[in-house]
Tab-separated table of C-alpha atoms and ligand atoms in Angstrom:
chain	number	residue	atom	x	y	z
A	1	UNK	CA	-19.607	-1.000	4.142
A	2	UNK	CA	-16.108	0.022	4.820
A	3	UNK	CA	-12.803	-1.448	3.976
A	4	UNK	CA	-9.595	-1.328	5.800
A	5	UNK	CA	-6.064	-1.635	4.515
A	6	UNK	CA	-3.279	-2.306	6.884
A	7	UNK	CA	0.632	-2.620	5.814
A	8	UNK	CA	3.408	-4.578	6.526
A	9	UNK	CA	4.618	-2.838	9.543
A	10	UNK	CA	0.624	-2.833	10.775
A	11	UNK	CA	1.235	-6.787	11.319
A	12	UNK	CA	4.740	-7.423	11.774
A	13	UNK	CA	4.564	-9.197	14.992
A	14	UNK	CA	1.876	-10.247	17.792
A	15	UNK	CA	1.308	-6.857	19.062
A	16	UNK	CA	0.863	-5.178	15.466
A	17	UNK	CA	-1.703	-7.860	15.133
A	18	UNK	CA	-3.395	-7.493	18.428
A	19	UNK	CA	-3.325	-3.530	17.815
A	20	UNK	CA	-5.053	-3.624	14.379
A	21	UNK	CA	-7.822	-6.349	15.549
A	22	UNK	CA	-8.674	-3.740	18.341
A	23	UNK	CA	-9.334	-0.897	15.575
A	24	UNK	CA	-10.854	-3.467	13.386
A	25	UNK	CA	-12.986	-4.554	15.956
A	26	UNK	CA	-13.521	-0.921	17.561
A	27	UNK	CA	-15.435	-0.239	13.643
A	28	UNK	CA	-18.686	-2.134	13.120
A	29	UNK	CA	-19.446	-0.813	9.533
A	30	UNK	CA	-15.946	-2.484	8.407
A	31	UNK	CA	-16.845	-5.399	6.062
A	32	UNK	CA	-13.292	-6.137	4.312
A	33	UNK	CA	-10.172	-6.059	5.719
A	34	UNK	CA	-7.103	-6.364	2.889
A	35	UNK	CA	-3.844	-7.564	4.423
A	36	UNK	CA	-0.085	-6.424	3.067
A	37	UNK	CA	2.191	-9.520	3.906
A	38	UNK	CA	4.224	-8.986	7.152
A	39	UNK	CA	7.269	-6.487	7.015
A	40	UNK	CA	10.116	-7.135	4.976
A	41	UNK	CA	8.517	-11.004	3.984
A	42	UNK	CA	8.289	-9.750	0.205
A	43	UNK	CA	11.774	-8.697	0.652
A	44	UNK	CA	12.339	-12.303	1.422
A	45	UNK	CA	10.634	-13.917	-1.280
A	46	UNK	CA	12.553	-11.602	-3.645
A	47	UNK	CA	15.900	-13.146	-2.200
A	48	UNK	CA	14.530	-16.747	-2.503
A	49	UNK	CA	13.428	-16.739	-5.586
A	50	UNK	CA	17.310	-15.991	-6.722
A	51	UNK	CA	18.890	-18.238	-4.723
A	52	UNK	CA	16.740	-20.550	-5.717
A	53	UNK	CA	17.274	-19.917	-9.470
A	54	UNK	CA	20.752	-19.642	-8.416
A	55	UNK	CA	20.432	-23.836	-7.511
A	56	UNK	CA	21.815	-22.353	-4.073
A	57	UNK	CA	19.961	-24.959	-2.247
A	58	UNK	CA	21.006	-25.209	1.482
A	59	UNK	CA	20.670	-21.155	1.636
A	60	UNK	CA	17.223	-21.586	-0.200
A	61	UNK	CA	16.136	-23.783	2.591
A	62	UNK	CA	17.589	-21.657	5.508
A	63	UNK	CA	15.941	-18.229	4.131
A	64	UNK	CA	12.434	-20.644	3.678
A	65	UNK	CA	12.542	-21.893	7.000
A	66	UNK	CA	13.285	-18.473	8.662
A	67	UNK	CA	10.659	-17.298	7.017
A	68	UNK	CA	7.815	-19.744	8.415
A	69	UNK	CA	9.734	-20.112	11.386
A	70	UNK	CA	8.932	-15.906	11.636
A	71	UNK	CA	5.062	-16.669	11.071
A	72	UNK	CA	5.240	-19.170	13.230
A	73	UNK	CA	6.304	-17.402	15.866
A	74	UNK	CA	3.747	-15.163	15.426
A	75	UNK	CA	1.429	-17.429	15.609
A	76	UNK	CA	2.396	-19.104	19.082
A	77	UNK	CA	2.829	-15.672	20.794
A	78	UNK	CA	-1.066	-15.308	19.158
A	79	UNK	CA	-1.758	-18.304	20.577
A	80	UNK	CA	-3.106	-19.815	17.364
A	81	UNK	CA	-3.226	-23.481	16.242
A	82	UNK	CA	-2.048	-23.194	12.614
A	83	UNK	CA	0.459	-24.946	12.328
A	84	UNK	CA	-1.232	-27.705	9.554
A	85	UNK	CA	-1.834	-24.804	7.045
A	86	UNK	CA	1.452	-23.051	7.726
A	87	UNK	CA	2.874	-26.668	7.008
A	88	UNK	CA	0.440	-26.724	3.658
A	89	UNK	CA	2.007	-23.087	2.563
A	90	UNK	CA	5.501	-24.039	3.407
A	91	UNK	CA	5.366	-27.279	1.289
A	92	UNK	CA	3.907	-25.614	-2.027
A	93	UNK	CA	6.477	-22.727	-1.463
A	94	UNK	CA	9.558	-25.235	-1.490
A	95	UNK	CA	7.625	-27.139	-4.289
A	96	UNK	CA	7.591	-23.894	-6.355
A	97	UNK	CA	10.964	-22.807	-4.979
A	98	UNK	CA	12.269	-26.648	-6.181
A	99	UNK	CA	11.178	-26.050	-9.838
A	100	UNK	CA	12.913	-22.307	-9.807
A	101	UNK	CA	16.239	-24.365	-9.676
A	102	UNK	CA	19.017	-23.895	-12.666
A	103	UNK	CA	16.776	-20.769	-13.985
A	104	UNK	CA	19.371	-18.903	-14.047
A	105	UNK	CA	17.380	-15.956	-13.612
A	106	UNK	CA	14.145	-15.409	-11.774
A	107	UNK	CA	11.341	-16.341	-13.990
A	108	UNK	CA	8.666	-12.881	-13.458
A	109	UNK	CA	5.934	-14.940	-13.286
A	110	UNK	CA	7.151	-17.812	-10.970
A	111	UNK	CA	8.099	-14.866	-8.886
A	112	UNK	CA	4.629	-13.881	-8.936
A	113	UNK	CA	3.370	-16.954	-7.317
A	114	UNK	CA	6.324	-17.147	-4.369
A	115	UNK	CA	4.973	-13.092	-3.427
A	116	UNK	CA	1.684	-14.716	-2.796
A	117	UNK	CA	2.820	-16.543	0.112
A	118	UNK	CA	3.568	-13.252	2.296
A	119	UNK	CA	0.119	-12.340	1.851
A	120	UNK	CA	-1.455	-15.479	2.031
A	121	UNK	CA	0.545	-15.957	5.272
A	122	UNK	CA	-0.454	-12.816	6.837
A	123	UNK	CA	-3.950	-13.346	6.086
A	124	UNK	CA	-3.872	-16.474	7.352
A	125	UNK	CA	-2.933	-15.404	10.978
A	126	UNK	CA	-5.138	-12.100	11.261
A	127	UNK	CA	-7.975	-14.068	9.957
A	128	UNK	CA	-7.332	-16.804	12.554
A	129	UNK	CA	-6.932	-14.461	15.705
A	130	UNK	CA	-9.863	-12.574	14.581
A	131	UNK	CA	-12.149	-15.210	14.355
A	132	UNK	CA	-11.174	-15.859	17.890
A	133	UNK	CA	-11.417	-12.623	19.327
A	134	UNK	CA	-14.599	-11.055	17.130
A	135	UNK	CA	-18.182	-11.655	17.509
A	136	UNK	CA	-18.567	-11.378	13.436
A	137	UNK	CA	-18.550	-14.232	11.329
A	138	UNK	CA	-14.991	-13.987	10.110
A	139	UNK	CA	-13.870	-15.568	6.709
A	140	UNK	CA	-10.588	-15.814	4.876
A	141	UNK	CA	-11.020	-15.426	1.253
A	142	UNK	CA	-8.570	-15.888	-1.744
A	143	UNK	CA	-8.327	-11.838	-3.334
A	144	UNK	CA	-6.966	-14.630	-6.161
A	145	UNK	CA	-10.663	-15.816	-6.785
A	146	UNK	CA	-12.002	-11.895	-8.001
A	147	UNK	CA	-9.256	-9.501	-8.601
A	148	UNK	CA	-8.577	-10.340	-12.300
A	149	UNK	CA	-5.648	-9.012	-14.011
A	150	UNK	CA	-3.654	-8.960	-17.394
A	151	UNK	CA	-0.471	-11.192	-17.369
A	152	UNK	CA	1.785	-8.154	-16.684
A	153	UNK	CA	3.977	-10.216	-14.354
A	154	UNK	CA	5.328	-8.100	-11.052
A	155	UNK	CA	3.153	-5.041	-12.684
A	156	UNK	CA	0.041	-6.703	-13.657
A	157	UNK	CA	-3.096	-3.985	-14.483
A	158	UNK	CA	-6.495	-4.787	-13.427
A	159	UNK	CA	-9.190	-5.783	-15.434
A	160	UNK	CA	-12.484	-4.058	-13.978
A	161	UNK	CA	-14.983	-6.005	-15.900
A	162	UNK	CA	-13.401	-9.753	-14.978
A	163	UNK	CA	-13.434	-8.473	-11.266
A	164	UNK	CA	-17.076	-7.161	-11.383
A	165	UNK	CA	-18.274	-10.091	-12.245
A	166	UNK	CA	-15.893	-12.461	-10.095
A	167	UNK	CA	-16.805	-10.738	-7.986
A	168	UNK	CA	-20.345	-12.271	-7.534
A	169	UNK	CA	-18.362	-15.630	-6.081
A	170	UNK	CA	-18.059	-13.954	-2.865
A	171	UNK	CA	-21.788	-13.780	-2.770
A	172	UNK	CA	-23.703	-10.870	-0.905
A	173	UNK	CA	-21.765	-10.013	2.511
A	174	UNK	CA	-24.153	-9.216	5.684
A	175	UNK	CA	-23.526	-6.920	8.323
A	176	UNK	CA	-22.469	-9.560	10.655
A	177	UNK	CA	-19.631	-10.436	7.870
A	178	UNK	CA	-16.206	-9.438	7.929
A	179	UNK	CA	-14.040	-10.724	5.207
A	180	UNK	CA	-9.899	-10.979	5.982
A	181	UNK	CA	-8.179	-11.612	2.236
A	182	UNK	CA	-4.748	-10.178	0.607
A	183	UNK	CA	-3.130	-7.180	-1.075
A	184	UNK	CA	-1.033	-6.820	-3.714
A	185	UNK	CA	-1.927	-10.320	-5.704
A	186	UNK	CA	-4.216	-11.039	-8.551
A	187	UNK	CA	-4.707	-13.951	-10.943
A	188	UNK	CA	-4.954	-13.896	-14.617
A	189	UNK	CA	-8.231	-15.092	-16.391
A	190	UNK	CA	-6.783	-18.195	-16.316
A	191	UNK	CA	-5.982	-18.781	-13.097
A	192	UNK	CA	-2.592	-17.691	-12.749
A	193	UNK	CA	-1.166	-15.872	-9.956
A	194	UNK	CA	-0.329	-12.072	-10.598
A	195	UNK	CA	0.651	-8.893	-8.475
A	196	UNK	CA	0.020	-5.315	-8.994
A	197	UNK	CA	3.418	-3.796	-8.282
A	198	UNK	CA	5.564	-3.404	-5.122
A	199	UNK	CA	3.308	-1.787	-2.617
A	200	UNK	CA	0.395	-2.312	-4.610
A	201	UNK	CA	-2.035	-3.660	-1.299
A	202	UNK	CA	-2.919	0.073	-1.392
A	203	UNK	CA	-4.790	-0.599	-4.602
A	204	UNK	CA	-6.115	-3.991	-4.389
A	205	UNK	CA	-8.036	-2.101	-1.209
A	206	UNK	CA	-9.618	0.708	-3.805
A	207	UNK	CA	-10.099	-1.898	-6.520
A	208	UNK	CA	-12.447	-4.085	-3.671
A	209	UNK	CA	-13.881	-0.919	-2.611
A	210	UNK	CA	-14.674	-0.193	-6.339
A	211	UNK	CA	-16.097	-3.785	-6.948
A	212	UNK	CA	-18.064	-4.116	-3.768
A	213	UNK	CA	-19.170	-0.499	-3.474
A	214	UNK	CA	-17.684	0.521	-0.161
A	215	UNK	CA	-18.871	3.776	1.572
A	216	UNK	CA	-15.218	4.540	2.370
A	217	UNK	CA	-12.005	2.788	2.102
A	218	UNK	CA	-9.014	3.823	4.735
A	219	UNK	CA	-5.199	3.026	4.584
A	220	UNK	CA	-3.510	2.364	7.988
A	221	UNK	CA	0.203	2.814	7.977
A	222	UNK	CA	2.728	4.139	9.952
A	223	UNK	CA	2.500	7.329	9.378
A	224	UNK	CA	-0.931	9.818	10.493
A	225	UNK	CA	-1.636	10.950	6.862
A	226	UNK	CA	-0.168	12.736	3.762
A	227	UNK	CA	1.615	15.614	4.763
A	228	UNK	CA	2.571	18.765	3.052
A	229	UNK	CA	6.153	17.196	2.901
A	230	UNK	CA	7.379	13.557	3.942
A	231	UNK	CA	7.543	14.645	7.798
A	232	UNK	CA	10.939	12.224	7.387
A	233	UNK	CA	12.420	14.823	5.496
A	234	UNK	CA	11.077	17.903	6.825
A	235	UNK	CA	10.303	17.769	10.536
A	236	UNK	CA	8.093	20.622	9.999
A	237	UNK	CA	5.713	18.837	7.858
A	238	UNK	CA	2.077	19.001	8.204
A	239	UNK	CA	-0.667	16.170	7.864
A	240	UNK	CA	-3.345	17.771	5.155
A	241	UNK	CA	-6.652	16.500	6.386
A	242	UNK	CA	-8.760	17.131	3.482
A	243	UNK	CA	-7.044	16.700	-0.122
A	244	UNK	CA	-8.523	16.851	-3.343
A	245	UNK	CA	-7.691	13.055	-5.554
A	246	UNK	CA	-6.165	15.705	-7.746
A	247	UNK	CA	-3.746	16.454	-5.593
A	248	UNK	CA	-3.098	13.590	-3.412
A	249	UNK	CA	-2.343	11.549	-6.733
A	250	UNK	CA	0.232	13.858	-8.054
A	251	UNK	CA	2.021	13.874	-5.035
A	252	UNK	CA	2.102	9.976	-5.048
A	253	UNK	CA	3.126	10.249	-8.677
A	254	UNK	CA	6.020	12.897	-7.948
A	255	UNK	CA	7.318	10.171	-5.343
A	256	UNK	CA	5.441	11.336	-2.151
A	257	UNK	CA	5.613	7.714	-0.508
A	258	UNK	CA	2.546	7.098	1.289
A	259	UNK	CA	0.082	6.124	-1.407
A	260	UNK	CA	0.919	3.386	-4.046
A	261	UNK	CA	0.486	5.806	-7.461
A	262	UNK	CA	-2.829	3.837	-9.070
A	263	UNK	CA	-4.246	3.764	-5.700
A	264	UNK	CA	-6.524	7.083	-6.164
A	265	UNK	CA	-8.356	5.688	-9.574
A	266	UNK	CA	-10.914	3.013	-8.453
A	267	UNK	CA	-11.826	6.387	-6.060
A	268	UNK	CA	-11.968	8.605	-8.370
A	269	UNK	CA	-14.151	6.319	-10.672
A	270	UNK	CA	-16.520	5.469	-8.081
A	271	UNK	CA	-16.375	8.898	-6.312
A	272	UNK	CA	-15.327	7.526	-2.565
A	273	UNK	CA	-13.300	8.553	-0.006
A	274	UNK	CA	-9.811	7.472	0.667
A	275	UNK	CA	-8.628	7.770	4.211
A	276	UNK	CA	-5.273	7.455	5.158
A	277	UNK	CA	-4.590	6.535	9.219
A	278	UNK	CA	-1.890	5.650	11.478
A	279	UNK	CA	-2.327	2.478	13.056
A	280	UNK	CA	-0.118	3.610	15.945
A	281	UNK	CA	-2.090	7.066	16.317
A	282	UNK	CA	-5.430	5.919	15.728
A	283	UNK	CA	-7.514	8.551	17.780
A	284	UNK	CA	-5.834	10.764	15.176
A	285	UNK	CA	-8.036	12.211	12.048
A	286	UNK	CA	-5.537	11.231	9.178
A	287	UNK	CA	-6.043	12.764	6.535
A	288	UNK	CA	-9.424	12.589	4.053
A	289	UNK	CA	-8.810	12.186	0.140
A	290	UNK	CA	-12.266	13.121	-1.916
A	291	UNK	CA	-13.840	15.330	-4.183
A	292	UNK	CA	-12.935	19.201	-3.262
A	293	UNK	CA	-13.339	22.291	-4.676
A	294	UNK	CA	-9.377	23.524	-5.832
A	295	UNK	CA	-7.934	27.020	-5.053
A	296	UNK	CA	-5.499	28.652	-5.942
A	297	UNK	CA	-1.983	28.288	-4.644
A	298	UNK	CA	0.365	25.432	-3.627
A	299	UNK	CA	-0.665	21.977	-1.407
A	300	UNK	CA	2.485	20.263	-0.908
A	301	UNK	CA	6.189	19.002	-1.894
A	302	UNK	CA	6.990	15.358	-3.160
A	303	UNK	CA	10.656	14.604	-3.632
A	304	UNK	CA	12.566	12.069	-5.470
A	305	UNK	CA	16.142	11.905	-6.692
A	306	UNK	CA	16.761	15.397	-6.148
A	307	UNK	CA	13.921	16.350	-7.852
A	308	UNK	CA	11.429	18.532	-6.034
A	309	UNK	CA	7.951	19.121	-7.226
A	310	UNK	CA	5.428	21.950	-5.598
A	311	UNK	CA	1.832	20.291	-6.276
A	312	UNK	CA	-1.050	22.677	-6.355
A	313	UNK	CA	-3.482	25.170	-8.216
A	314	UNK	CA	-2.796	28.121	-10.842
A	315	UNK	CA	0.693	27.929	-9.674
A	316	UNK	CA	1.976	29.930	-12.577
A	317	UNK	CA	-0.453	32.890	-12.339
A	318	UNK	CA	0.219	36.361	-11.229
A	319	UNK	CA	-1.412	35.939	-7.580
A	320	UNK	CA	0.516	33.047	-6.562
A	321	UNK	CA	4.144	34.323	-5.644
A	322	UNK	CA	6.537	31.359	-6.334
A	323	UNK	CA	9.523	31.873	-4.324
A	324	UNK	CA	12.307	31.455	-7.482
A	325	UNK	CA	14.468	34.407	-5.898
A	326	UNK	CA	14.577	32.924	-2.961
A	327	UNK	CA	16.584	29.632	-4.401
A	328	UNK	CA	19.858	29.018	-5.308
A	329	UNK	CA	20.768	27.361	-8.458
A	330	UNK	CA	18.395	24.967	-10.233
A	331	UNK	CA	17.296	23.222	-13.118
A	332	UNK	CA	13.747	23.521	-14.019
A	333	UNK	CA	12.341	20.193	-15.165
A	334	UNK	CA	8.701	21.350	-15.752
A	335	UNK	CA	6.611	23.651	-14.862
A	336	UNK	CA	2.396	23.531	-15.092
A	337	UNK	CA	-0.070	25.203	-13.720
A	338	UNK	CA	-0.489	22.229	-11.674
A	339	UNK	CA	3.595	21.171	-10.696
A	340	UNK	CA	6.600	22.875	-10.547
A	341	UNK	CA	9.221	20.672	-10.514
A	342	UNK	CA	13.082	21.562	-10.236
A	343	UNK	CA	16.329	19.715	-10.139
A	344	UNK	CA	18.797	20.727	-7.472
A	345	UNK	CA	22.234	19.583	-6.687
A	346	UNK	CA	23.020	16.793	-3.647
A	347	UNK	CA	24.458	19.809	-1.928
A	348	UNK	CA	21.271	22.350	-2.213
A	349	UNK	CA	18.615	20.011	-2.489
A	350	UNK	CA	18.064	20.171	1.984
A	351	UNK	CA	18.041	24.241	1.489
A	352	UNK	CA	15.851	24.150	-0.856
A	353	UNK	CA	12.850	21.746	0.072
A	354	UNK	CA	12.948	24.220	3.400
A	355	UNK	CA	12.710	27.278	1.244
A	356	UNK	CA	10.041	25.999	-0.792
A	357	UNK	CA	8.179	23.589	2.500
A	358	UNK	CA	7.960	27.148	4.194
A	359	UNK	CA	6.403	29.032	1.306
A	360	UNK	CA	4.188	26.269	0.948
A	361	UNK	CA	3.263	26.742	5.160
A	362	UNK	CA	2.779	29.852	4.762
A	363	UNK	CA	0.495	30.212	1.716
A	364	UNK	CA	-1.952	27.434	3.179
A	365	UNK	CA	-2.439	30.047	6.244
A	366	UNK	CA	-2.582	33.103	4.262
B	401	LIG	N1	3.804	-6.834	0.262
B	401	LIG	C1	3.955	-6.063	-0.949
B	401	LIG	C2	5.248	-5.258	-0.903
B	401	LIG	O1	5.962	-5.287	0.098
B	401	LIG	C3	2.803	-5.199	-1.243
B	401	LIG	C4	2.480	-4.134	-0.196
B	401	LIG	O2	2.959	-4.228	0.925
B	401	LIG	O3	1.746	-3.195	-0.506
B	401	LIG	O4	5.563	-4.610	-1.860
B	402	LIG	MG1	2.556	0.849	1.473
């Protein structure tokens, strides 16, 4: 069994949706499918929640009903008749919205529970169309009932035993299943709503595929891979279409964007790949993120507030010619056999992750 992941920008609108059923449906071995909420919604909720602490009530209403009134729309040009559970969302969101007033500031885990609706929303809709358009027996399930977390509000950490065994609520899924249910939120032991982090849906997908033992587990975004740079950066970038979890999760945790940080760990645990796709490019290969053997020499550049870090293998020993000379002035942060990172000014940082993306081109071909 497989599980797909598909972001924000995967299902902002109609034809997002329409485009990821048709890859959805194109893959018969795909049992899960795990649903960010649409783009920019959780940006949304964020601004509710303080003007609603903020007792700013007519703007609290306008920003709720633009929101809906967004799904909604959605939903007509989907054709879908929805509206009596997009009524039932809206009313506990202004319920929960209605006891945020005279906070002050936003309560963490209050905010917890108005995130859900984005996913729970977005869900809602794919799960809807789907069950129109595929033969399978589609079903929308609550992530809520089986991911288990602490109470580490907005950053809550998984707890793999809980979910193992809540897991056993969703019962034993046949071929002929295909279950539609959400990123990014969790509930505590108690029953209280959680999330994993801002762009966590990448790891609620490895967490499932770690609790239901999934052959494979793919990420569609926006972009066709991880690449030896951001390819917004550098427009030389490559896509890397085998990576070791080594090296794919220290270029998340260096600030390479594409994969939320904890993402690679379930994988790594339960030793299966991690694809990551572009929705818009799907005949594309991505790129492939398991177990390889590790040579010698650098794999790519993650960037983040003018720090630049070179990922890869023995990158301190004599065969592997870092290109120091060849850069102007910089700070060295660390350096491992495994990272080299170094500060650079506003001004020299653009030189530099050239300098350093084309050594890194050119030792992957030598
Ligand atoms: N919807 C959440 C966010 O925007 C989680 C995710 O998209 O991964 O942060
Ligand atoms: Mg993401």
């Amino acid at each position: 069994m497989k599980i797909y992941k598909f972001g924000g920008s995967s299902v902002k609108d109609a034809t997002a949706i329409k485009r990821v059923s048709n890859i959805i449906l194109s893959q018969d071995r795909c049992g899960v499918v795990v649903v960010s909420a649409t783009k920019n919604t959780t940006n949304e909720l964020e601004t509710i929640a303080k003007s609603s602490s903020l007792s700013e009530e007519n703007l609290t209403s306008k920003l709720i009903s633009t929101l809906f009134d967004r799904h909604r729309e959605i939903a007509r040009d989907l054709e879908l008749d929805i509206e009596l559970s997009i009524f039932e969302l809206e009313t506990e969101l202004r319920a929960i919205s209605s006891s945020m007033k005279g906070d002050g500031e936003v309560s963490p885990s209050k905010m917890d529970s108005l995130y859900s609706f984005g996913e729970r929303l977005s869900s809602l809709i794919l799960s809807r169309y789907l069950q129109r358009v595929s033969t399978k027996n589609v079903i929308l399930k609550d992530v809520r009932e089986v991911l288990i977390t602490n109470d580490h509000w907005n950053l809550a950490a998984p707890l793999i035993g809980e979910t193992s065994s809540a897991i056993e609520k969703w019962g034993s899924l046949t071929e002929n299943d295909l279950v539609i249910t959400q990123g990014f939120i969790g509930s505590t032991t108690s029953g209280q709503t959680t999330t994993l982090g801002r762009e966590g849906s990448d790891f609620s997908a490895t967490l499932l595929g770690e609790v239901l033992h999934a052959s494979e587990v793919t990420i569609w975004t926006d972009v066709a891979g991880v690449a030896t740079c951001d390819p917004r950066i550098i427009d030389t970038a490559k896509f890397i279409e085998n990576l070791s979890y080594k090296h794919a999760a220290s270029l998340a945790h260096f600030g390479a964007k594409v994969l939320f940080e904890r993402t690679l760990e379930p994988a790594i645990r339960k030793k299966f790949p991690v694809l990551v796709r572009s929705t818009l490019s799907p005949s594309e290969v991505g790129t492939s993120i398991h177990e390889l053997p590790l040579e010698s020499g650098p794999v790519g550049i993650a960037l983040e507030n003018n720090i630049l870090t070179v990922v890869g293998e023995k990158l301190l020993s004599e065969d592997v010619d870092f290109p120091f000379n060849c850069l102007k002035s910089y700070e060295i942060e660390r350096q491992t056999d495994e990272f080299i990172s170094l500060k650079f000014s506003n001004e020299d940082t653009g030189n530099a992750v050239e300098v350093l993306h084309a050594w890194v081109l050119k030792s992957l071909h030598s």
